[in-house]
Structures are given as C-alpha cells and as structure tokens.
Amino acid sequence: DLAFEAMETGGRRRSALARKALELDPDCLDALGILAESERDPEARIDAFRRAVAAGRRKLGEEFYVEFV
C-alpha cells in the first residue's frame, strides 16, 4: 500500500513512502523502481535498477523472469 501511495504522489514524500515500504519488504519491486527512477546520477540509476531486477528474480523466481523477459 505504501508503494502504491508513493506512485500517486511526488517529491520527497514519494521517496519517503518508498523507503518505508522497503523497511517492511526489502524486495518491494514497486518501491525499488520508484527509488531507481528518482536517482539523478546515471550510474546510480543503473545500479538501482539492477537491484530491482535482482529483487524481482528473488521474489518472482528465475522461471518467471526468463519466461517474461
């Protein structure tokens, strides 16, 4: 719910809600995506999206990842 709320808001509140969602679920894909999108530095953004992809693989399973990529 926190991640979905974050998607509907902006600015610092968006990032704060995403971080709270990650406290509850460190592999919350939506929250990881929100924080990755907020990165200004291109390298940091790429790293953040890589963490989100890794979380997706853990959470959804390798079979799902391979089938839908």
mmCIF file of C-alpha atoms in Angstrom:
data_model
loop_
_atom_site.group_PDB
_atom_site.id
_atom_site.type_symbol
_atom_site.label_atom_id
_atom_site.label_comp_id
_atom_site.label_asym_id
_atom_site.label_seq_id
_atom_site.Cartn_x
_atom_site.Cartn_y
_atom_site.Cartn_z
ATOM 1 C CA ASP A 1 0.000 0.000 0.000
ATOM 2 C CA LEU A 2 2.852 2.403 0.791
ATOM 3 C CA ALA A 3 4.440 1.842 -2.609
ATOM 4 C CA PHE A 4 1.136 2.417 -4.388
ATOM 5 C CA GLU A 5 0.596 5.578 -2.359
ATOM 6 C CA ALA A 6 4.092 6.691 -3.362
ATOM 7 C CA MET A 7 3.201 6.206 -7.031
ATOM 8 C CA GLU A 8 0.348 8.655 -6.635
ATOM 9 C CA THR A 9 2.397 11.428 -5.050
ATOM 10 C CA GLY A 10 5.608 13.243 -5.853
ATOM 11 C CA GLY A 11 8.677 14.869 -4.451
ATOM 12 C CA ARG A 12 10.232 13.932 -1.148
ATOM 13 C CA ARG A 13 7.040 12.264 0.072
ATOM 14 C CA ARG A 14 7.250 9.819 -2.850
ATOM 15 C CA SER A 15 10.761 8.729 -1.887
ATOM 16 C CA ALA A 16 9.949 8.635 1.839
ATOM 17 C CA LEU A 17 6.958 6.351 1.260
ATOM 18 C CA ALA A 18 9.040 4.086 -0.978
ATOM 19 C CA ARG A 19 11.724 3.812 1.705
ATOM 20 C CA LYS A 20 9.073 2.957 4.315
ATOM 21 C CA ALA A 21 7.749 0.239 2.011
ATOM 22 C CA LEU A 22 11.267 -1.179 1.769
ATOM 23 C CA GLU A 23 11.524 -1.304 5.556
ATOM 24 C CA LEU A 24 8.548 -3.666 5.530
ATOM 25 C CA ASP A 25 9.616 -5.598 2.428
ATOM 26 C CA PRO A 26 13.234 -5.156 1.267
ATOM 27 C CA ASP A 27 12.281 -6.726 -2.084
ATOM 28 C CA CYS A 28 9.275 -4.468 -2.772
ATOM 29 C CA LEU A 29 9.634 -4.137 -6.521
ATOM 30 C CA ASP A 30 7.460 -1.042 -6.849
ATOM 31 C CA ALA A 31 9.392 0.807 -4.147
ATOM 32 C CA LEU A 32 12.730 -0.187 -5.671
ATOM 33 C CA GLY A 33 11.537 1.085 -9.046
ATOM 34 C CA ILE A 34 10.374 4.378 -7.565
ATOM 35 C CA LEU A 35 13.729 4.963 -5.904
ATOM 36 C CA ALA A 36 15.616 3.948 -9.049
ATOM 37 C CA GLU A 37 13.616 6.463 -11.092
ATOM 38 C CA SER A 38 14.493 9.203 -8.613
ATOM 39 C CA GLU A 39 18.254 8.718 -8.981
ATOM 40 C CA ARG A 40 19.795 11.652 -10.836
ATOM 41 C CA ASP A 41 23.204 10.145 -11.479
ATOM 42 C CA PRO A 42 23.029 7.751 -14.466
ATOM 43 C CA GLU A 43 25.365 5.191 -12.882
ATOM 44 C CA ALA A 44 23.442 5.239 -9.595
ATOM 45 C CA ARG A 45 20.188 4.861 -11.555
ATOM 46 C CA ILE A 46 21.536 1.833 -13.414
ATOM 47 C CA ASP A 47 22.727 0.258 -10.154
ATOM 48 C CA ALA A 48 19.340 0.896 -8.530
ATOM 49 C CA PHE A 49 17.503 -0.746 -11.424
ATOM 50 C CA ARG A 50 19.894 -3.694 -11.257
ATOM 51 C CA ARG A 51 18.968 -4.110 -7.575
ATOM 52 C CA ALA A 52 15.296 -4.014 -8.557
ATOM 53 C CA VAL A 53 15.816 -6.700 -11.207
ATOM 54 C CA ALA A 54 17.701 -8.877 -8.714
ATOM 55 C CA ALA A 55 14.846 -8.470 -6.217
ATOM 56 C CA GLY A 56 12.374 -9.446 -8.910
ATOM 57 C CA ARG A 57 14.321 -12.589 -9.652
ATOM 58 C CA ARG A 58 14.334 -13.486 -5.966
ATOM 59 C CA LYS A 59 10.701 -12.663 -5.410
ATOM 60 C CA LEU A 60 9.154 -13.994 -8.620
ATOM 61 C CA GLY A 61 11.599 -16.801 -9.338
ATOM 62 C CA GLU A 62 14.037 -17.396 -12.154
ATOM 63 C CA GLU A 63 11.493 -19.269 -14.307
ATOM 64 C CA PHE A 64 9.122 -16.308 -14.285
ATOM 65 C CA TYR A 65 11.958 -13.924 -15.085
ATOM 66 C CA VAL A 66 13.231 -15.992 -18.041
ATOM 67 C CA GLU A 67 9.735 -16.534 -19.435
ATOM 68 C CA PHE A 68 8.650 -12.902 -19.344
ATOM 69 C CA VAL A 69 11.858 -11.031 -20.166
#
